Short mmCIF file of C-alpha atoms in Angstrom, two decimals:
data_model
loop_
_atom_site.label_atom_id
_atom_site.label_comp_id
_atom_site.label_asym_id
_atom_site.label_seq_id
_atom_site.Cartn_x
_atom_site.Cartn_y
_atom_site.Cartn_z
CA MET A 1 15.62 -21.11 -7.79
CA THR A 2 16.29 -17.63 -9.06
CA SER A 3 18.77 -15.31 -7.44
CA GLN A 4 17.70 -12.62 -5.00
CA PRO A 5 18.24 -8.94 -5.86
CA THR A 6 20.93 -7.26 -3.79
CA LEU A 7 22.50 -3.85 -3.47
CA THR A 8 25.64 -3.83 -5.57
CA THR A 9 27.85 -1.25 -7.21
CA GLU A 10 29.72 -1.21 -10.51
CA PRO A 11 33.47 -1.83 -10.51
CA GLU A 12 35.38 1.43 -10.13
CA ASP A 13 37.56 0.61 -13.14
CA GLY A 14 34.49 0.58 -15.36
CA SER A 15 34.97 -3.08 -16.28
CA ALA A 16 31.30 -3.96 -15.95
CA ASP A 17 29.84 -5.56 -19.07
CA PRO A 18 27.55 -2.87 -20.58
CA SER A 19 25.37 -5.57 -22.14
CA LEU A 20 24.33 -6.80 -18.70
CA PRO A 21 21.78 -5.08 -16.49
CA ARG A 22 23.48 -2.88 -13.90
CA SER A 23 22.26 -3.71 -10.41
CA GLY A 24 23.18 -0.48 -8.73
CA LEU A 25 20.46 0.51 -6.28
CA GLN A 26 22.14 2.82 -3.80
CA ALA A 27 21.58 3.28 -0.09
CA GLY A 28 20.21 6.79 -0.53
CA LEU A 29 17.43 6.71 2.06
CA LYS A 30 18.30 8.10 5.47
CA ASN A 31 16.90 6.68 8.68
CA ARG A 32 14.60 9.70 9.08
CA HIS A 33 13.23 8.99 5.57
CA LEU A 34 12.47 5.37 6.45
CA THR A 35 10.90 6.36 9.76
CA MET A 36 8.49 8.79 8.11
CA ILE A 37 7.80 6.42 5.19
CA ALA A 38 6.88 3.77 7.74
CA ILE A 39 4.63 6.12 9.71
CA GLY A 40 2.99 7.68 6.67
CA GLY A 41 2.71 4.42 4.76
CA VAL A 42 -0.36 3.33 6.70
CA ILE A 43 -2.10 6.67 6.17
CA GLY A 44 -3.58 6.56 2.70
CA ALA A 45 -6.00 8.99 1.09
CA GLY A 46 -8.57 6.20 1.49
CA LEU A 47 -8.68 6.90 5.23
CA PHE A 48 -9.93 10.44 4.61
CA VAL A 49 -12.08 9.74 1.56
CA GLY A 50 -13.39 6.21 2.11
CA SER A 51 -14.26 6.19 5.80
CA SER A 52 -17.65 7.89 5.27
CA SER A 53 -19.23 4.87 3.58
CA GLY A 54 -17.86 2.58 6.28
CA ILE A 55 -19.38 4.72 9.05
CA ALA A 56 -22.72 4.91 7.21
CA THR A 57 -22.74 1.12 6.87
CA ALA A 58 -21.59 -0.05 10.31
CA GLY A 59 -22.20 2.98 12.54
CA PRO A 60 -19.84 3.24 15.54
CA GLY A 61 -19.17 -0.47 14.97
CA ILE A 62 -16.84 0.61 12.17
CA LEU A 63 -14.26 0.80 14.97
CA LEU A 64 -14.45 -3.00 15.18
CA SER A 65 -13.98 -3.24 11.40
CA TYR A 66 -10.83 -1.12 11.58
CA ALA A 67 -9.61 -3.06 14.61
CA LEU A 68 -10.09 -6.42 12.85
CA VAL A 69 -8.30 -5.33 9.68
CA GLY A 70 -5.64 -3.53 11.71
CA THR A 71 -4.94 -6.73 13.69
CA LEU A 72 -4.62 -8.68 10.45
CA VAL A 73 -2.21 -6.10 9.02
CA VAL A 74 -0.12 -6.22 12.21
CA LEU A 75 0.19 -10.02 11.88
CA VAL A 76 1.02 -9.87 8.17
CA MET A 77 3.59 -7.12 8.72
CA ARG A 78 5.20 -9.17 11.48
CA MET A 79 5.61 -12.08 9.06
CA LEU A 80 6.95 -9.79 6.36
CA GLY A 81 9.27 -8.15 8.87
CA GLU A 82 10.67 -11.54 9.86
CA MET A 83 11.52 -12.37 6.23
CA SER A 84 12.72 -8.91 5.25
CA ALA A 85 14.95 -8.43 8.29
CA ALA A 86 16.64 -11.72 7.41
CA ASN A 87 16.95 -10.75 3.75
CA PRO A 88 16.25 -7.06 2.91
CA THR A 89 15.52 -6.77 -0.81
CA SER A 90 13.84 -4.37 -3.22
CA GLY A 91 11.43 -7.15 -4.19
CA SER A 92 10.23 -7.70 -0.61
CA PHE A 93 7.42 -10.28 -0.45
CA SER A 94 7.73 -11.10 -4.18
CA ALA A 95 11.38 -12.09 -3.74
CA HIS A 96 10.51 -14.01 -0.56
CA ALA A 97 7.72 -15.87 -2.40
CA ASP A 98 10.19 -16.69 -5.18
CA ARG A 99 12.51 -18.32 -2.66
CA ALA A 100 9.87 -19.97 -0.48
CA LEU A 101 7.21 -21.12 -2.94
CA GLY A 102 8.92 -21.04 -6.32
CA PRO A 103 9.53 -18.67 -9.26
CA TRP A 104 5.86 -18.89 -10.30
CA ALA A 105 4.79 -17.33 -7.00
CA GLY A 106 7.32 -14.50 -7.11
CA PHE A 107 6.45 -13.77 -10.74
CA SER A 108 2.68 -13.77 -10.19
CA ILE A 109 2.46 -11.75 -7.00
CA GLY A 110 5.12 -9.30 -8.22
CA TRP A 111 3.26 -8.45 -11.42
CA LEU A 112 -0.13 -8.31 -9.64
CA TYR A 113 1.33 -5.89 -7.11
CA TRP A 114 2.83 -3.77 -9.89
CA PHE A 115 -0.56 -3.76 -11.66
CA PHE A 116 -2.27 -2.64 -8.44
CA TRP A 117 -0.01 0.39 -8.00
CA VAL A 118 -0.20 1.40 -11.66
CA VAL A 119 -4.00 1.57 -11.34
CA VAL A 120 -3.59 3.47 -8.04
CA LEU A 121 -1.49 6.07 -9.88
CA ALA A 122 -4.49 6.83 -12.09
CA VAL A 123 -6.93 6.97 -9.16
CA GLU A 124 -4.74 9.28 -7.09
CA ALA A 125 -3.72 11.51 -10.02
CA THR A 126 -7.39 12.04 -10.84
CA ALA A 127 -8.31 12.70 -7.20
CA GLY A 128 -5.52 15.25 -6.86
CA ALA A 129 -6.44 16.90 -10.16
CA LYS A 130 -10.04 17.42 -9.00
CA ILE A 131 -8.86 19.28 -5.91
CA LEU A 132 -6.36 21.41 -7.84
CA GLU A 133 -8.92 22.25 -10.54
CA GLY A 134 -11.27 23.48 -7.79
CA TRP A 135 -8.55 25.87 -6.64
CA ILE A 136 -7.31 26.93 -10.08
CA PRO A 137 -10.05 26.17 -12.65
CA ALA A 138 -8.08 27.84 -15.47
CA VAL A 139 -6.10 24.59 -15.80
CA PRO A 140 -8.31 21.64 -16.87
CA GLN A 141 -8.46 18.52 -14.75
CA TRP A 142 -6.49 16.43 -17.24
CA GLY A 143 -3.81 19.16 -17.25
CA TRP A 144 -3.41 18.97 -13.47
CA ALA A 145 -3.19 15.16 -13.62
CA LEU A 146 -0.45 15.48 -16.24
CA ILE A 147 1.45 18.10 -14.21
CA VAL A 148 1.29 16.06 -11.01
CA MET A 149 2.47 12.87 -12.73
CA ILE A 150 5.35 14.66 -14.49
CA VAL A 151 6.59 16.38 -11.33
CA LEU A 152 6.61 13.20 -9.26
CA THR A 153 8.17 11.22 -12.11
CA ALA A 154 11.01 13.76 -12.19
CA THR A 155 11.37 13.41 -8.43
CA ASN A 156 11.71 9.63 -8.66
CA LEU A 157 14.10 9.86 -11.61
CA ALA A 158 16.42 12.29 -9.81
CA SER A 159 17.50 9.92 -7.04
CA VAL A 160 16.11 7.70 -4.33
CA GLY A 161 17.11 10.42 -1.89
CA SER A 162 14.81 12.95 -3.59
CA TYR A 163 11.94 10.45 -3.37
CA GLY A 164 12.72 10.00 0.32
CA GLU A 165 12.87 13.74 0.93
CA PHE A 166 9.54 14.41 -0.79
CA GLU A 167 7.90 11.53 1.07
CA PHE A 168 9.40 12.73 4.36
CA TRP A 169 7.57 16.05 4.04
CA PHE A 170 4.37 14.62 2.54
CA ALA A 171 4.10 12.03 5.28
CA GLY A 172 5.07 14.62 7.89
CA ILE A 173 2.14 16.84 6.93
CA LYS A 174 -0.25 13.88 7.11
CA VAL A 175 1.04 12.81 10.51
CA VAL A 176 0.89 16.33 12.00
CA ALA A 177 -2.60 16.89 10.57
CA ILE A 178 -4.05 13.67 11.98
CA ALA A 179 -2.31 14.15 15.33
CA ALA A 180 -3.77 17.68 15.58
CA PHE A 181 -7.21 16.37 14.56
CA ILE A 182 -7.10 13.69 17.28
CA VAL A 183 -5.95 16.12 19.99
CA VAL A 184 -8.44 18.89 19.13
CA GLY A 185 -11.29 16.42 18.54
CA GLY A 186 -10.50 14.53 21.72
CA LEU A 187 -10.64 17.72 23.78
CA ALA A 188 -14.02 18.52 22.21
CA VAL A 189 -15.40 15.06 22.96
CA PHE A 190 -14.58 15.42 26.64
CA GLY A 191 -15.93 18.98 26.81
CA LEU A 192 -12.55 20.66 27.14
CA LEU A 193 -12.73 22.71 23.94
CA PRO A 194 -14.64 26.01 24.11
CA GLY A 195 -17.38 26.74 21.61
CA VAL A 196 -18.43 23.17 20.91
CA ASP A 197 -22.04 22.00 21.30
CA SER A 198 -21.78 19.40 24.08
CA ASP A 199 -25.10 17.87 23.03
CA GLN A 200 -23.54 16.89 19.70
CA ALA A 201 -20.03 15.86 20.76
CA GLY A 202 -19.56 13.16 23.36
CA LEU A 203 -19.13 9.48 24.10
CA GLY A 204 -22.89 9.12 23.99
CA ASN A 205 -22.69 9.14 20.18
CA LEU A 206 -21.29 5.62 20.41
CA THR A 207 -24.53 4.17 21.78
CA GLU A 208 -27.41 6.68 21.64
CA HIS A 209 -28.34 6.48 17.96
CA GLY A 210 -29.51 2.92 17.56
CA GLY A 211 -26.75 1.38 19.65
CA PHE A 212 -23.10 0.60 18.99
CA LEU A 213 -24.13 -1.80 16.21
CA PRO A 214 -27.21 -0.08 14.76
CA ASN A 215 -27.24 -2.23 11.63
CA GLY A 216 -26.39 -5.50 13.35
CA PRO A 217 -23.14 -7.48 13.76
CA GLY A 218 -23.05 -8.38 10.05
CA ALA A 219 -22.45 -4.73 9.22
CA VAL A 220 -19.03 -5.00 10.90
CA LEU A 221 -17.98 -7.57 8.28
CA THR A 222 -19.33 -5.37 5.50
CA GLY A 223 -17.31 -2.55 7.05
CA VAL A 224 -14.22 -4.76 6.81
CA LEU A 225 -14.72 -4.99 3.05
CA LEU A 226 -14.96 -1.21 2.80
CA VAL A 227 -11.85 -0.40 4.85
CA VAL A 228 -9.47 -3.29 4.11
CA PHE A 229 -7.93 -1.68 1.03
CA SER A 230 -7.13 1.59 2.79
CA PHE A 231 -4.38 -0.34 4.64
CA MET A 232 -2.48 -1.20 1.44
CA GLY A 233 0.90 0.50 1.65
CA SER A 234 1.92 -0.83 5.06
CA GLU A 235 4.45 -3.03 3.28
CA ILE A 236 6.28 -0.17 1.50
CA PRO A 237 8.99 0.24 4.21
CA THR A 238 10.15 -3.35 3.55
CA LEU A 239 10.68 -2.52 -0.14
CA ALA A 240 12.38 0.78 0.64
CA ALA A 241 14.62 -0.77 3.31
CA GLY A 242 16.85 -2.25 0.61
CA GLU A 243 17.99 1.29 -0.26
CA SER A 244 18.51 2.47 3.30
CA GLU A 245 21.66 2.96 5.36
CA ASP A 246 20.84 0.06 7.70
CA PRO A 247 18.23 -2.23 6.08
CA GLN A 248 17.87 -4.70 8.95
CA ARG A 249 17.40 -1.95 11.53
CA ALA A 250 14.91 -0.13 9.29
CA VAL A 251 12.76 -3.24 8.79
CA THR A 252 12.86 -4.13 12.47
CA LYS A 253 11.84 -0.63 13.52
CA ALA A 254 9.01 -0.41 10.96
CA THR A 255 7.69 -3.82 11.98
CA ASN A 256 7.77 -3.13 15.70
CA SER A 257 6.00 0.24 15.37
CA ILE A 258 3.09 -0.93 13.19
CA ILE A 259 0.83 -1.58 16.19
CA TRP A 260 0.86 1.95 17.61
CA ARG A 261 0.73 3.49 14.13
CA ILE A 262 -2.52 1.69 13.30
CA ALA A 263 -3.94 2.24 16.80
CA VAL A 264 -3.28 5.99 16.76
CA PHE A 265 -3.86 7.02 13.17
CA TYR A 266 -6.71 4.73 12.19
CA LEU A 267 -8.57 3.78 15.35
CA GLY A 268 -7.77 7.07 17.09
CA SER A 269 -8.97 9.34 14.29
CA ILE A 270 -12.09 7.27 13.48
CA PHE A 271 -12.96 7.19 17.20
CA VAL A 272 -12.84 11.00 17.23
CA VAL A 273 -15.10 11.20 14.16
CA VAL A 274 -17.83 8.91 15.55
CA THR A 275 -17.80 10.64 18.94
CA LEU A 276 -17.87 14.20 17.59
CA LEU A 277 -20.94 13.47 15.46
CA PRO A 278 -23.79 10.94 15.45
CA TRP A 279 -22.89 8.21 12.97
CA ASP A 280 -26.08 8.86 10.99
CA ALA A 281 -25.48 12.60 10.61
CA ARG A 282 -26.19 13.57 7.02
CA SER A 283 -23.09 15.75 6.89
CA ILE A 284 -20.81 12.69 7.17
CA VAL A 285 -22.06 11.40 3.82
CA ASP A 286 -22.48 14.80 2.16
CA GLU A 287 -19.20 16.42 3.23
CA GLY A 288 -17.01 13.48 4.16
CA SER A 289 -16.38 12.21 7.68
CA TYR A 290 -13.32 14.34 8.52
CA VAL A 291 -14.66 17.55 6.95
CA ALA A 292 -17.98 17.07 8.80
CA ALA A 293 -16.10 16.52 12.06
CA LEU A 294 -14.05 19.71 11.57
CA ASP A 295 -17.18 21.64 10.65
CA SER A 296 -18.85 20.51 13.86
CA LEU A 297 -16.03 22.16 15.81
CA GLY A 298 -16.76 25.48 14.12
CA ILE A 299 -13.37 25.57 12.45
CA PRO A 300 -13.60 28.00 9.49
CA ASN A 301 -12.77 26.71 6.00
CA ALA A 302 -12.80 23.12 7.28
CA GLY A 303 -13.43 21.82 3.77
CA GLU A 304 -10.42 23.58 2.29
CA ILE A 305 -8.18 22.50 5.17
CA MET A 306 -9.19 18.89 4.62
CA ASN A 307 -8.78 19.26 0.84
CA PHE A 308 -5.19 20.35 1.46
CA ILE A 309 -4.57 17.34 3.72
CA VAL A 310 -6.20 14.97 1.22
CA LEU A 311 -4.13 16.49 -1.60
CA THR A 312 -0.98 15.91 0.46
CA SER A 313 -2.05 12.29 1.01
CA VAL A 314 -2.76 11.90 -2.71
CA LEU A 315 0.68 13.27 -3.65
CA SER A 316 2.27 11.03 -1.03
CA CYS A 317 0.43 8.01 -2.39
CA LEU A 318 1.41 8.90 -5.96
CA ASN A 319 5.04 9.39 -4.96
CA SER A 320 5.19 6.10 -3.06
CA GLY A 321 3.09 4.27 -5.65
CA LEU A 322 5.49 5.16 -8.45
CA TYR A 323 8.48 4.28 -6.27
CA THR A 324 6.93 0.96 -5.21
CA ALA A 325 5.85 -0.06 -8.71
CA SER A 326 9.29 0.74 -10.15
CA ARG A 327 11.16 -1.16 -7.42
CA MET A 328 8.95 -4.19 -7.91
CA ALA A 329 9.59 -3.98 -11.66
CA PHE A 330 13.33 -3.68 -10.92
CA SER A 331 13.23 -6.79 -8.74
CA LEU A 332 11.31 -8.71 -11.40
CA GLY A 333 13.94 -7.68 -13.94
CA GLU A 334 16.74 -8.87 -11.65
CA ARG A 335 15.11 -12.27 -11.32
CA GLY A 336 14.50 -12.64 -15.03
CA ASP A 337 10.73 -12.18 -14.68
CA ALA A 338 10.72 -8.87 -16.58
CA PRO A 339 12.89 -7.36 -19.35
CA LYS A 340 16.54 -7.03 -18.32
CA ALA A 341 16.36 -3.28 -18.91
CA PHE A 342 14.12 -2.99 -15.84
CA ALA A 343 17.08 -4.02 -13.67
CA ARG A 344 19.47 -1.49 -15.19
CA THR A 345 20.17 1.59 -13.07
CA THR A 346 21.66 5.00 -13.76
CA ARG A 347 24.85 6.17 -12.07
CA ARG A 348 22.64 7.67 -9.34
CA GLY A 349 21.24 4.21 -8.59
CA VAL A 350 17.83 4.88 -10.17
CA PRO A 351 16.06 2.13 -12.18
CA GLN A 352 15.12 4.57 -14.94
CA THR A 353 13.48 2.11 -17.34
CA ALA A 354 11.40 0.56 -14.57
CA ILE A 355 10.19 4.02 -13.49
CA LEU A 356 9.35 5.22 -17.01
CA SER A 357 7.58 1.97 -17.89
CA SER A 358 5.44 2.23 -14.76
CA VAL A 359 4.64 5.88 -15.54
CA VAL A 360 3.64 5.06 -19.13
CA PHE A 361 1.13 2.47 -17.93
CA GLY A 362 0.01 4.93 -15.28
CA PHE A 363 -0.68 7.54 -17.98
CA VAL A 364 -2.60 4.95 -20.00
CA ALA A 365 -4.72 4.19 -16.93
CA VAL A 366 -5.33 7.93 -16.39
CA PHE A 367 -6.48 8.18 -20.00
CA PHE A 368 -8.89 5.29 -19.50
CA ASN A 369 -10.18 6.98 -16.34
CA TYR A 370 -11.10 10.10 -18.32
CA LYS A 371 -12.24 8.45 -21.56
CA PHE A 372 -13.86 5.21 -20.35
CA PRO A 373 -14.53 5.65 -16.61
CA ASP A 374 -17.49 3.25 -16.45
CA THR A 375 -16.11 0.50 -18.67
CA VAL A 376 -12.38 0.00 -19.17
CA PHE A 377 -11.21 1.84 -16.07
CA LEU A 378 -13.92 0.29 -13.89
CA PHE A 379 -12.61 -3.12 -15.03
CA LEU A 380 -9.04 -2.12 -14.13
CA LEU A 381 -10.18 -0.81 -10.76
CA ASN A 382 -12.20 -3.89 -9.82
CA SER A 383 -9.67 -6.36 -11.19
CA SER A 384 -6.95 -4.90 -8.95
CA GLY A 385 -9.23 -4.42 -5.94
CA ALA A 386 -8.52 -7.68 -4.10
CA VAL A 387 -4.78 -7.75 -4.83
CA ALA A 388 -4.05 -6.63 -1.25
CA LEU A 389 -5.65 -9.77 0.15
CA LEU A 390 -3.77 -12.00 -2.32
CA VAL A 391 -0.49 -10.29 -1.37
CA TRP A 392 -1.18 -10.88 2.32
CA LEU A 393 -2.06 -14.51 1.64
CA VAL A 394 1.20 -15.09 -0.24
CA ILE A 395 3.14 -13.43 2.60
CA CYS A 396 1.57 -15.89 5.05
CA PHE A 397 2.47 -18.99 3.02
CA SER A 398 5.95 -17.65 2.27
CA GLN A 399 6.62 -17.10 5.97
CA LEU A 400 5.49 -20.63 6.86
CA ARG A 401 8.12 -22.03 4.51
CA LEU A 402 10.91 -19.48 4.94
CA ARG A 403 10.92 -19.70 8.74
CA ARG A 404 12.07 -23.33 8.45
CA ILE A 405 14.65 -22.45 5.80
CA ILE A 406 16.11 -19.54 7.79
CA GLN A 407 16.19 -21.58 11.00
CA ALA A 408 18.09 -24.34 9.22
CA GLU A 409 20.54 -22.17 7.26
CA THR A 410 21.05 -18.83 9.06
CA PRO A 411 19.21 -18.82 12.42
CA GLU A 412 21.17 -15.74 13.55
CA LYS A 413 19.20 -13.68 11.00
CA LEU A 414 15.91 -14.25 12.80
CA VAL A 415 16.06 -10.89 14.56
CA VAL A 416 12.31 -10.42 14.08
CA ARG A 417 10.13 -13.42 14.87
CA MET A 418 6.48 -14.04 14.12
CA TRP A 419 4.50 -14.48 17.33
CA LEU A 420 3.17 -17.96 18.18
CA TYR A 421 4.49 -19.45 14.94
CA PRO A 422 2.86 -21.21 13.12
CA TYR A 423 -0.54 -20.82 14.83
CA LEU A 424 -1.04 -17.08 14.31
CA THR A 425 0.14 -17.41 10.71
CA TRP A 426 -2.52 -20.03 10.03
CA ALA A 427 -5.08 -17.89 11.86
CA ALA A 428 -4.25 -14.99 9.52
CA VAL A 429 -4.64 -17.29 6.52
CA ALA A 430 -8.08 -18.34 7.78
CA VAL A 431 -9.18 -14.70 8.25
CA ILE A 432 -8.02 -13.69 4.76
CA VAL A 433 -9.76 -16.66 3.14
CA PHE A 434 -12.91 -15.85 5.14
CA VAL A 435 -12.86 -12.20 3.99
CA LEU A 436 -12.42 -13.28 0.36
CA GLY A 437 -15.31 -15.72 0.76
CA TYR A 438 -17.50 -13.11 2.40
CA MET A 439 -16.74 -10.68 -0.44
CA LEU A 440 -18.21 -13.22 -2.86
CA THR A 441 -21.56 -12.80 -1.08
CA ASP A 442 -21.42 -9.01 -1.27
CA THR A 443 -23.32 -7.67 -4.26
CA GLU A 444 -24.26 -4.31 -2.75
CA HIS A 445 -20.69 -2.93 -2.67
CA ASP A 446 -19.32 -4.81 -5.72
CA GLY A 447 -17.39 -7.22 -3.50
CA ARG A 448 -18.26 -10.23 -5.65
CA SER A 449 -17.24 -8.63 -8.95
CA THR A 450 -14.02 -7.31 -7.37
CA VAL A 451 -12.94 -10.76 -6.15
CA LEU A 452 -13.94 -12.55 -9.35
CA LEU A 453 -12.20 -10.05 -11.63
CA THR A 454 -9.06 -10.03 -9.47
CA LEU A 455 -8.99 -13.84 -9.49
CA LEU A 456 -9.44 -13.78 -13.27
CA VAL A 457 -6.45 -11.48 -13.73
CA ALA A 458 -4.47 -13.55 -11.19
CA ALA A 459 -5.27 -16.73 -13.15
CA VAL A 460 -4.00 -15.15 -16.38
CA VAL A 461 -0.78 -13.98 -14.71
CA LEU A 462 -0.36 -17.40 -13.09
CA ALA A 463 -0.79 -19.12 -16.46
CA VAL A 464 1.90 -16.86 -17.96
CA ALA A 465 4.17 -17.70 -15.00
CA PHE A 466 3.84 -21.46 -15.54
CA VAL A 467 4.36 -21.14 -19.31
CA LYS A 468 7.47 -19.05 -18.70
CA GLN A 469 8.74 -21.55 -16.13
CA ARG A 470 8.25 -24.43 -18.58
CA ILE A 471 10.05 -22.58 -21.39
CA THR A 472 12.94 -21.74 -19.04
CA ALA A 473 13.20 -25.40 -17.98
CA ARG A 474 13.26 -26.59 -21.60
CA ARG A 475 15.99 -24.09 -22.46
CA ALA A 476 18.02 -25.27 -19.48
CA VAL A 477 17.67 -28.90 -20.60
CA ALA A 478 18.59 -27.96 -24.18
CA GLY A 479 21.62 -26.05 -22.92
CA THR A 480 22.73 -29.03 -20.84
CA GLY A 481 22.38 -31.28 -23.88
CA LYS A 482 24.55 -29.02 -26.00
CA GLY A 483 27.16 -28.92 -23.27
#
């Protein structure tokens, strides 16, 4: 079994061997940083951008889709919280899988997760560049993507505290914006906001346009496929907790608050959208669900306001994506699953090589997005699309094993416990497997190609993991023989 990454510091006398990787992640994240990272982590740009297609597919029933996925995320986060509170680490679920299932599991899921976020960097950089080019067309789109990536790379390279500070304000803007949207929209729905057409806004929109499930119950499952990936990022607080002042407290707090965060920000805001406007309103598809909802309230420049909020979400996602990818690379380096240089940190506790390596691959993905959007980049996008479900599945199996290990070795560390263990864990496994299976039947929204390509990439990574494990075992045997 490989060792788990921990927060350590170099000897003050400078006696550390310079040839060895320096494991010097520092506790530079304050509690307020972790709190806002936890709150903002579940609010991705996908909520603003991707909800339109879900509403068009399932109608008001999209609320059930969000509720189903939200419940699954709550269960998975509870399992992850249990493991991470007992052993906070920068590798989070990858390190837990390493300990619970074996090095092959930690290696595979760690690299798949890193791959996912590197592709996300390209998606978000391009999305942000489109908005900025619309505001300042003198700078080309590729120039804005470059500027955004460079600025956030510099932020991450400065210190973990600067990442935390940027994310604190990015997430804060998102939270305030959605909270204001829910309050103002809610007042309009109940006829308490002047100047709103009461015939358009109201609870009647939930049932008066073909019923609550206008396209049938099956559309709810299709809606699940469309919204499931917008929840990726909920696990970021467990990775960041390793660099916080009080890791166990941070993990516990993030885990316990996930229910109200999903209920308010996802279900609350989508409820406002589908009650302000009929689900089949053309403006939802043409303008985007949140822009259309703001427009219906007569708010001037609704599109630009939402573009600013989406840009903030994009920058937040980029910032966190680069942080998350680099910390996973750092953890892989610590466990010998990546080059040792990935686990080396600067005197400020920053894994510089891990950050720069992630950025380089991010730039390559951005290039593919501009040069080969319908071939190479589409392959990258689809092949990373189902990684979230694989991550959640690994978390479930890791928790089933680690609960027994923790209970036997250090039961006092079980400060967060999975509810109804092991029944709810197995129920979550069943739901994830069902969703993956249902995606294989979905040809209309590329669900089948997404699952198959992700499984193909996972199989390649898994093969590399087993080859590496066999080589390591042979070297160990050879070393024993020489001894």
